[in-house]
mmCIF file of C-alpha atoms in Angstrom:
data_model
loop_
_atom_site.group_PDB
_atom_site.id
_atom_site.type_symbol
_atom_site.label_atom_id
_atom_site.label_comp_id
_atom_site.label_asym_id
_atom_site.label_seq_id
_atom_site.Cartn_x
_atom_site.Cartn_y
_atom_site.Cartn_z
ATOM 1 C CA UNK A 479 -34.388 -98.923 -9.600
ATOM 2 C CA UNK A 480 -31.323 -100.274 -11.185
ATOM 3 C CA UNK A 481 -30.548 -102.616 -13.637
ATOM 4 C CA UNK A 482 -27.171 -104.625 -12.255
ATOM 5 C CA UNK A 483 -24.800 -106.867 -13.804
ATOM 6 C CA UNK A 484 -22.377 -109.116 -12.314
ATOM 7 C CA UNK A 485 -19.453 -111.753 -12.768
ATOM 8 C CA UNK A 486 -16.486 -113.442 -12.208
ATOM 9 C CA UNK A 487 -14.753 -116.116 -9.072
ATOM 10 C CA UNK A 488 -14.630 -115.507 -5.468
ATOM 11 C CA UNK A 489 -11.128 -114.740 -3.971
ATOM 12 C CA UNK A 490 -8.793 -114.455 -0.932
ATOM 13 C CA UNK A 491 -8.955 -111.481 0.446
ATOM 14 C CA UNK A 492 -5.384 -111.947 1.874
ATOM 15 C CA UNK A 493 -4.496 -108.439 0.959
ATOM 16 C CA UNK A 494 -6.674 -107.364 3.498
ATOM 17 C CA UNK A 495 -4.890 -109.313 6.065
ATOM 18 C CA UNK A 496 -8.162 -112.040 6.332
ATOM 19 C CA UNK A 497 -9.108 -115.299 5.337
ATOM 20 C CA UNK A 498 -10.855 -116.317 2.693
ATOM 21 C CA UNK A 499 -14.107 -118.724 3.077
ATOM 22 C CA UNK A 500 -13.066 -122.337 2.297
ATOM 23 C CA UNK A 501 -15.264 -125.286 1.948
ATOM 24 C CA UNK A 502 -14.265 -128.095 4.302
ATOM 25 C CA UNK A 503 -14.962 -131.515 3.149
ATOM 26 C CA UNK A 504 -15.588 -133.555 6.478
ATOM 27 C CA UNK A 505 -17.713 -131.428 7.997
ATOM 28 C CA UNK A 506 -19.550 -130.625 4.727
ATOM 29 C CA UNK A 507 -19.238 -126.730 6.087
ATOM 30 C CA UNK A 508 -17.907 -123.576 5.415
ATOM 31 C CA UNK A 509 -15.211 -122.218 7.073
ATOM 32 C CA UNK A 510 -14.616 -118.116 7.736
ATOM 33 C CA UNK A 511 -17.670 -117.383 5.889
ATOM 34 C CA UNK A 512 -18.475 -114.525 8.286
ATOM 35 C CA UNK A 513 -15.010 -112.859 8.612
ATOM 36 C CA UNK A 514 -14.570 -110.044 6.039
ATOM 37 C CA UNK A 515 -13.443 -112.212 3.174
ATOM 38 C CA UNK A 516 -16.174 -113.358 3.181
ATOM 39 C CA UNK A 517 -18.012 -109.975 2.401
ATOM 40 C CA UNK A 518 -15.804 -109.146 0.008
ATOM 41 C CA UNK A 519 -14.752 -110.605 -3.477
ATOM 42 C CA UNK A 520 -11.718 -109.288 -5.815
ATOM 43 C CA UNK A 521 -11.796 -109.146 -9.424
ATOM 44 C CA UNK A 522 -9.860 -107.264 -11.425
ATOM 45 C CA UNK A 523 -8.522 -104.403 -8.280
ATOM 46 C CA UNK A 524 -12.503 -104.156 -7.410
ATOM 47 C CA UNK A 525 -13.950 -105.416 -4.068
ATOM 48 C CA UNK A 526 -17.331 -106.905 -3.982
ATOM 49 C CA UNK A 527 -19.772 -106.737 -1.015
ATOM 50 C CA UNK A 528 -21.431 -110.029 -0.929
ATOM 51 C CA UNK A 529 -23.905 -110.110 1.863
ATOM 52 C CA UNK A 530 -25.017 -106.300 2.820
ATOM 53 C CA UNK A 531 -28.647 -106.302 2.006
ATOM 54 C CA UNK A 532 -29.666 -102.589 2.863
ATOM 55 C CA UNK A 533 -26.711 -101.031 2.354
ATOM 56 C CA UNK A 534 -25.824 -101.674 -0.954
ATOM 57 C CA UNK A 535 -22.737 -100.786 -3.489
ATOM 58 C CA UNK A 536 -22.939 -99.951 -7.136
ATOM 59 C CA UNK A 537 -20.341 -99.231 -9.401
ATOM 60 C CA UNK A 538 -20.913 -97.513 -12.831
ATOM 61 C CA UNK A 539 -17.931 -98.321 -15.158
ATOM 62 C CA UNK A 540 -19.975 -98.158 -18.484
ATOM 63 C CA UNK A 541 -22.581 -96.619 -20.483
ATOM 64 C CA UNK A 542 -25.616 -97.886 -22.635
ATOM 65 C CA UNK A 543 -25.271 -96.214 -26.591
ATOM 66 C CA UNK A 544 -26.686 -94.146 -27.473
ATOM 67 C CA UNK A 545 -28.538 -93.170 -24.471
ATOM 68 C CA UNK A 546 -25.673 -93.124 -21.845
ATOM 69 C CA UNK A 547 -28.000 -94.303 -19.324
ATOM 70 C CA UNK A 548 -25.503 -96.067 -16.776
ATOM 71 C CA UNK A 549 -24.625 -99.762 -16.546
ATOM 72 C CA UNK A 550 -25.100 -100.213 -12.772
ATOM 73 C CA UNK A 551 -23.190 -102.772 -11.340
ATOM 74 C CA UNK A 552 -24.403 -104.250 -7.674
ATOM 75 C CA UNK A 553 -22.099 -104.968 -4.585
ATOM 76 C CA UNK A 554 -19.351 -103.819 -6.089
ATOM 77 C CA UNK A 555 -16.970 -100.683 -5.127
ATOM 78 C CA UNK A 556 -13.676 -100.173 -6.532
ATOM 79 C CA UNK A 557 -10.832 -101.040 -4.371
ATOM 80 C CA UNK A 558 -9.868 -97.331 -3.777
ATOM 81 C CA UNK A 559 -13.581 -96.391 -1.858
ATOM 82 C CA UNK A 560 -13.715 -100.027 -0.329
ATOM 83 C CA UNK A 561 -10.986 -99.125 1.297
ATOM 84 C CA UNK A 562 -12.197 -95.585 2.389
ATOM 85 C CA UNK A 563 -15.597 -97.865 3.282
ATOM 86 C CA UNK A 564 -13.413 -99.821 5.523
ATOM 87 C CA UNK A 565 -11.343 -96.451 7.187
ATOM 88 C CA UNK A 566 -14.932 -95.209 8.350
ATOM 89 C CA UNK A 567 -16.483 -98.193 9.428
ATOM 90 C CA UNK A 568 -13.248 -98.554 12.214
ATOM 91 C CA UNK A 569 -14.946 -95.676 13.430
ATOM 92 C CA UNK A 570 -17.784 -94.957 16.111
ATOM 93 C CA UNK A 571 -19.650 -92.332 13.715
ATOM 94 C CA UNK A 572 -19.261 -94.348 10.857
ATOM 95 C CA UNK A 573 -20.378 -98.358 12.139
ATOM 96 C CA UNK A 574 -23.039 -96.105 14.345
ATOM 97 C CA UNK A 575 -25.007 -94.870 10.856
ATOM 98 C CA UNK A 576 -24.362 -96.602 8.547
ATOM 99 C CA UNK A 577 -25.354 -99.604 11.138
ATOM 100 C CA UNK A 578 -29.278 -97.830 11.540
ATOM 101 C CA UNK A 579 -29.745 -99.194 7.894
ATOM 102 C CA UNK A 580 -28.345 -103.152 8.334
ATOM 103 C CA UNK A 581 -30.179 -105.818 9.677
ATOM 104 C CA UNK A 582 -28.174 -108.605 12.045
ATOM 105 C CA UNK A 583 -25.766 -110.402 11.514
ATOM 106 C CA UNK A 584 -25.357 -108.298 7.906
ATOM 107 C CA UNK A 585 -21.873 -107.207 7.214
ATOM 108 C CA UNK A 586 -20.430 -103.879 5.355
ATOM 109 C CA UNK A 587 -16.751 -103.467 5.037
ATOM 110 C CA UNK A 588 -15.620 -105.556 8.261
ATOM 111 C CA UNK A 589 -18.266 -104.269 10.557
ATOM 112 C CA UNK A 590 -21.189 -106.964 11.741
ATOM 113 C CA UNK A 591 -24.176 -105.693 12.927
ATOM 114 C CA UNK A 592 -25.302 -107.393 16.092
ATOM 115 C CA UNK A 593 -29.053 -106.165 16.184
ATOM 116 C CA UNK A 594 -31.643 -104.170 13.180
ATOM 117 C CA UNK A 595 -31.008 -100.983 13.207
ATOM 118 C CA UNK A 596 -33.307 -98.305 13.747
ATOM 119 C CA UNK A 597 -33.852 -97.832 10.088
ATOM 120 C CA UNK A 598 -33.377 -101.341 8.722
ATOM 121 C CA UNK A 599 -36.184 -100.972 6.753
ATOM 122 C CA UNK A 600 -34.751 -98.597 4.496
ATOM 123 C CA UNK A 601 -32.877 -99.453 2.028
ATOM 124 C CA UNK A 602 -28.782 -97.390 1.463
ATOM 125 C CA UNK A 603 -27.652 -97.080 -2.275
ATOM 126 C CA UNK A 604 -24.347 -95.794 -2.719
ATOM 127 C CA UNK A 605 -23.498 -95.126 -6.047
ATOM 128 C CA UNK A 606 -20.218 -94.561 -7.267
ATOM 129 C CA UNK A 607 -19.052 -93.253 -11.075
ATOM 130 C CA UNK A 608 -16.073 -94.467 -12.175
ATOM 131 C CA UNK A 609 -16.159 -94.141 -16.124
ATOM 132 C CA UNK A 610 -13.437 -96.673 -18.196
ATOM 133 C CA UNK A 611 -11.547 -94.928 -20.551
ATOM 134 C CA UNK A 612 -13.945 -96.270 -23.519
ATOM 135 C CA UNK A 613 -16.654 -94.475 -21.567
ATOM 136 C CA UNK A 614 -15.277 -91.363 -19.633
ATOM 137 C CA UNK A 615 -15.273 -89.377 -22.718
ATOM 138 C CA UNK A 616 -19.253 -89.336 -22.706
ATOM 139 C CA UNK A 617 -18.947 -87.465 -19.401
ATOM 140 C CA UNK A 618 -20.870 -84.242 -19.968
ATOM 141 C CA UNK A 619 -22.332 -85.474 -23.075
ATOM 142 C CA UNK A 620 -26.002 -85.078 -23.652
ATOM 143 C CA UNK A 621 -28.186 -87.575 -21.650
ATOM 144 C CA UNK A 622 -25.349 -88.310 -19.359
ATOM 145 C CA UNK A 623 -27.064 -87.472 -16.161
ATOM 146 C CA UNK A 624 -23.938 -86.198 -13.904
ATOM 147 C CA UNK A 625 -25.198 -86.860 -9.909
ATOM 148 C CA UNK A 626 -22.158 -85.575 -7.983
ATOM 149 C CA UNK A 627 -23.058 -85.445 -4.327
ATOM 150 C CA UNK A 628 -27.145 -86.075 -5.062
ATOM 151 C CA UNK A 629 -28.629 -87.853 -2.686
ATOM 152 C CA UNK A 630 -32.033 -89.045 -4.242
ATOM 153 C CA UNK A 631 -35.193 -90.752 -2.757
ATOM 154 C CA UNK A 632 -37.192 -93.199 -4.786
ATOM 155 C CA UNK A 633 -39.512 -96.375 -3.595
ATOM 156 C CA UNK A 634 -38.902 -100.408 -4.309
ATOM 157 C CA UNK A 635 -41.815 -102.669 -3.161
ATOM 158 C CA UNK A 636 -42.522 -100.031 -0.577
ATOM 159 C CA UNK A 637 -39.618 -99.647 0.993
ATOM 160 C CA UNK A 638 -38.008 -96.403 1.036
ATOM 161 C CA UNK A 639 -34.733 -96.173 -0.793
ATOM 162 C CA UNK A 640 -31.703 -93.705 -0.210
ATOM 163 C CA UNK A 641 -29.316 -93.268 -2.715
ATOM 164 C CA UNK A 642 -26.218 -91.442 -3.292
ATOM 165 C CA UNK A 643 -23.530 -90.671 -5.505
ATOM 166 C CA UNK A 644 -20.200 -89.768 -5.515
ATOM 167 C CA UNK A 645 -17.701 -89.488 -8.614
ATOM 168 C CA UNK A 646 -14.764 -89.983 -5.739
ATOM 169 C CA UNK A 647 -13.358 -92.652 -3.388
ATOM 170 C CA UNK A 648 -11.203 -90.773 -1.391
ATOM 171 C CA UNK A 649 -11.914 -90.045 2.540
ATOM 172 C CA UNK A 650 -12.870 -86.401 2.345
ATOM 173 C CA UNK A 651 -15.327 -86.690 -0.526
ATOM 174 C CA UNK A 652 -16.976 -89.880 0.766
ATOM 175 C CA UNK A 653 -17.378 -88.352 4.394
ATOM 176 C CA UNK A 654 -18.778 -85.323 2.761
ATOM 177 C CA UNK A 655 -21.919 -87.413 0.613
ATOM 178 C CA UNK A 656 -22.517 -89.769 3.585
ATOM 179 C CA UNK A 657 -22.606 -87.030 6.350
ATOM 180 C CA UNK A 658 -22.917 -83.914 4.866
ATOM 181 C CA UNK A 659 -25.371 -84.483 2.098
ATOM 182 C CA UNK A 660 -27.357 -87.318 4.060
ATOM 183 C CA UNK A 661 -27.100 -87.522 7.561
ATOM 184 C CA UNK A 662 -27.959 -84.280 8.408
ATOM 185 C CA UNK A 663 -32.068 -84.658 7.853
ATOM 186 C CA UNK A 664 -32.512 -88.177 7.120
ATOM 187 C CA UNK A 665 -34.539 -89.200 10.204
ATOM 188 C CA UNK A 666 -36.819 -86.488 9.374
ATOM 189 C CA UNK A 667 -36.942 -88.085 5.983
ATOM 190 C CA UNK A 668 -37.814 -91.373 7.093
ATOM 191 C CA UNK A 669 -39.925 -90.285 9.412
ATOM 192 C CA UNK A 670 -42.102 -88.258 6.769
ATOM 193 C CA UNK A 671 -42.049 -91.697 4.775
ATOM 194 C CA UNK A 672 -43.675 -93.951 6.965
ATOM 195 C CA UNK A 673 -46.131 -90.999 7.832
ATOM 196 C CA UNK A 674 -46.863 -90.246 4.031
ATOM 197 C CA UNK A 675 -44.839 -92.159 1.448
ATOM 198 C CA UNK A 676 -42.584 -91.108 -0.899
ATOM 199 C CA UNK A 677 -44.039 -87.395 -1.720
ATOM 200 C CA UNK A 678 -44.002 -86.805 1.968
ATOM 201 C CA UNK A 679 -40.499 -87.616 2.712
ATOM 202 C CA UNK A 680 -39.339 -85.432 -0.652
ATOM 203 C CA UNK A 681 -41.554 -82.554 1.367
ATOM 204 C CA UNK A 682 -39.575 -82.860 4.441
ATOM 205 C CA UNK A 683 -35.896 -82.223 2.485
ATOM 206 C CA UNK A 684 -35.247 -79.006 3.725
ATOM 207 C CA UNK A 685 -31.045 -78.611 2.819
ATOM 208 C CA UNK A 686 -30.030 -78.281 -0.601
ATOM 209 C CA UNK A 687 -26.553 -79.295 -1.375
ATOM 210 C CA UNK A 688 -26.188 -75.006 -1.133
ATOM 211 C CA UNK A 689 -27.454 -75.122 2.273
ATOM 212 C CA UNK A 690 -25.434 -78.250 2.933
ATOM 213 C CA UNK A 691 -22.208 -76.353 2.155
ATOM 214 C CA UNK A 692 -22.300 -73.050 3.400
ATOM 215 C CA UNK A 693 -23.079 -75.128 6.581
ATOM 216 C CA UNK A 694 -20.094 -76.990 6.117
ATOM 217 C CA UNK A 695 -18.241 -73.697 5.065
ATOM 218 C CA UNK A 696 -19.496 -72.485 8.249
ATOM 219 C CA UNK A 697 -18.714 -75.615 10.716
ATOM 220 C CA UNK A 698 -22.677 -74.835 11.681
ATOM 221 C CA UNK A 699 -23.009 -76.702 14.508
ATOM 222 C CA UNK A 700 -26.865 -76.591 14.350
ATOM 223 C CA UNK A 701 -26.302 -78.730 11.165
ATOM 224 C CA UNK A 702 -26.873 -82.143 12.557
ATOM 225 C CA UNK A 703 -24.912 -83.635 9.215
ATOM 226 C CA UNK A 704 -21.978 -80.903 9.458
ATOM 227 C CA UNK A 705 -21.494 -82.131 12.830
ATOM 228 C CA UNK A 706 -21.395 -85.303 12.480
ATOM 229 C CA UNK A 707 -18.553 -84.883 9.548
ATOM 230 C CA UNK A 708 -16.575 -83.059 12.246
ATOM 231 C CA UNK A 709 -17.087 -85.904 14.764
ATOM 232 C CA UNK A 710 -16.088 -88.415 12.134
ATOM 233 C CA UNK A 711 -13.139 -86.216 10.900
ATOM 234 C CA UNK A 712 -11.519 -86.721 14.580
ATOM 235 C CA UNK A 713 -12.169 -90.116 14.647
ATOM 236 C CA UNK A 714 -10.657 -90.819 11.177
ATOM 237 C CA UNK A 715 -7.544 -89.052 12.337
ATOM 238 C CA UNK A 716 -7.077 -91.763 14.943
ATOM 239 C CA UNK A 717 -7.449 -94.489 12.662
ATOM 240 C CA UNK A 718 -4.867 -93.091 10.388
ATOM 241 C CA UNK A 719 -3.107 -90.112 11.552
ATOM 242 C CA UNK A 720 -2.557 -88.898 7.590
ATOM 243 C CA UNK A 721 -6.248 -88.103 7.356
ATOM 244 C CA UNK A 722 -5.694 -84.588 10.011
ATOM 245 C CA UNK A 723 -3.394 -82.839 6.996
ATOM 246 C CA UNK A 724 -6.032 -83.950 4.958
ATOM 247 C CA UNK A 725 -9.156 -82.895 7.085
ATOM 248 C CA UNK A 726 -7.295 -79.672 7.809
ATOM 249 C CA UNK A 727 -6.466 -78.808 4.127
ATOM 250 C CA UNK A 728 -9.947 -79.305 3.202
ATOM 251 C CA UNK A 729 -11.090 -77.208 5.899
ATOM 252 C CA UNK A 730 -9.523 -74.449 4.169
ATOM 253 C CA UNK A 731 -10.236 -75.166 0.806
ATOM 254 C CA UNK A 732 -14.014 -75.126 2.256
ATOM 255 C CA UNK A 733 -13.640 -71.335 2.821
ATOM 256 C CA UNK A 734 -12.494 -69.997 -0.702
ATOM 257 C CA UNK A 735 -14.633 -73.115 -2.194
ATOM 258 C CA UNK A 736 -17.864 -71.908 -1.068
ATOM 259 C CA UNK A 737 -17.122 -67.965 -0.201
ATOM 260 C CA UNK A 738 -19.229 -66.897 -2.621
ATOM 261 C CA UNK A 739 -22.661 -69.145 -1.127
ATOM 262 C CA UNK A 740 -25.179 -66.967 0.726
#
């Protein structure tokens, strides 16, 4: 599906209060090469997730000319929505699905999973758009394709793959793609993939992002994604209590926002 590039040094990770791996000569080993760190590389106020191998990062920073088909850049967030990553992974909700999609002993944003998750045969894009000033006037532009909250399914060596985008890295936004947009129907999804392939899990996709919102407008219970967003809203709340003003400001917003959905 994407076309990534990558570069530059691993670093400490001391700003995020770990070690970084080190190479120790008389053992011939590595040393903290499972803590965080050692998930993560800095370069240049981005983080890089080195080792999650269905649930995967891309950043898009840049365009191609004169198509403005995006440069997609693998394992990396910017620092901003790796540390939102790392918010919602301290939470039940969060390390509880976005775990279904890891395999052991892979790693996403200081969370280890200890056994394959239910759906660790699927594979987790999550795209974020993040235009550089040389490149964020061609927003809107013709060809730029503009995927704010899509979450599209497409196929790699038969493997189902999820992927979603977000222009945002903040906590609200990134709980709304991941739970909102995806949670709500996605074992349905999967489910209609391994029955039928790709046409049959696009069949099953009964929300659109519409349906998604007056839900969320709503606080529908009976939407299994809404709920979920609530759940995770609490728990966020406890891992920082800034994110309640936050949560509760949205909740608002949510009801002039989408007043005019039917």
């Amino acid at each position: 599906m994407f076309r990534s590039i990558s570069s530059g040094k691993y670093k400490n990770a001391s700003s995020l209060g770990v070690k970084g791996p080190r190479f120790n000569r008389e053992t011939g080993q590595w040393e903290n090469s499972n803590v965080l760190a050692a998930m993560m590389e800095r370069r240049n106020n981005q983080y890089r997730a080195n080792n999650p191998f269905d649930v995967v990062p891309y950043l898009v920073t840049s365009l191609k000319k004169p198509s403005h088909d995006p440069i997609f850049r693998k394992g990396i967030f910017t620092r901003e929505l790796g540390l939102t990553m790392r918010d919602i992974m301290k939470t039940a909700t969060g390390r509880n699905y976005i775990s279904l999609f890891m395999k052991k002993n892979d790693m996403f944003y200081g969370y280890k999973a200890r056994t394959d998750g239910k759906y660790s045969d699927v594979i987790l894009n999550i795209v974020q758009y993040e235009l550089d000033k040389d490149n964020k006037k061609y927003e809107g532009a013709v060809g730029f394709a503009y995927r704010e909250g899509v979450v599209e399914l497409s196929e790699s060596n038969g493997k189902l793959m999820i992927n979603i985008y977000t222009n945002h890295s903040d906590i609200e936004a990134i709980s709304h793609e991941l739970f909102v947009h995806n949670a709500g129907e996605i074992e349905d999804i999967i489910q209609g993939f391994r029955r039928g392939g790709l046409d049959e899990a696009k069949k099953v996709q009964k929300y659109s992002a519409n349906d998604d919102h007056i839900a969320l407008r709503d606080l529908d219970s009976n939407h299994n994604g809404v709920k979920m967003y609530k759940k995770l809203s609490e728990e966020l709340e406890n891992v920082n209590p800034k994110y309640k003003k936050i949560f509760d400001q949205i909740e608002k917003t949510n009801l002039s926002k989408y007043s005019d959905l039917k």
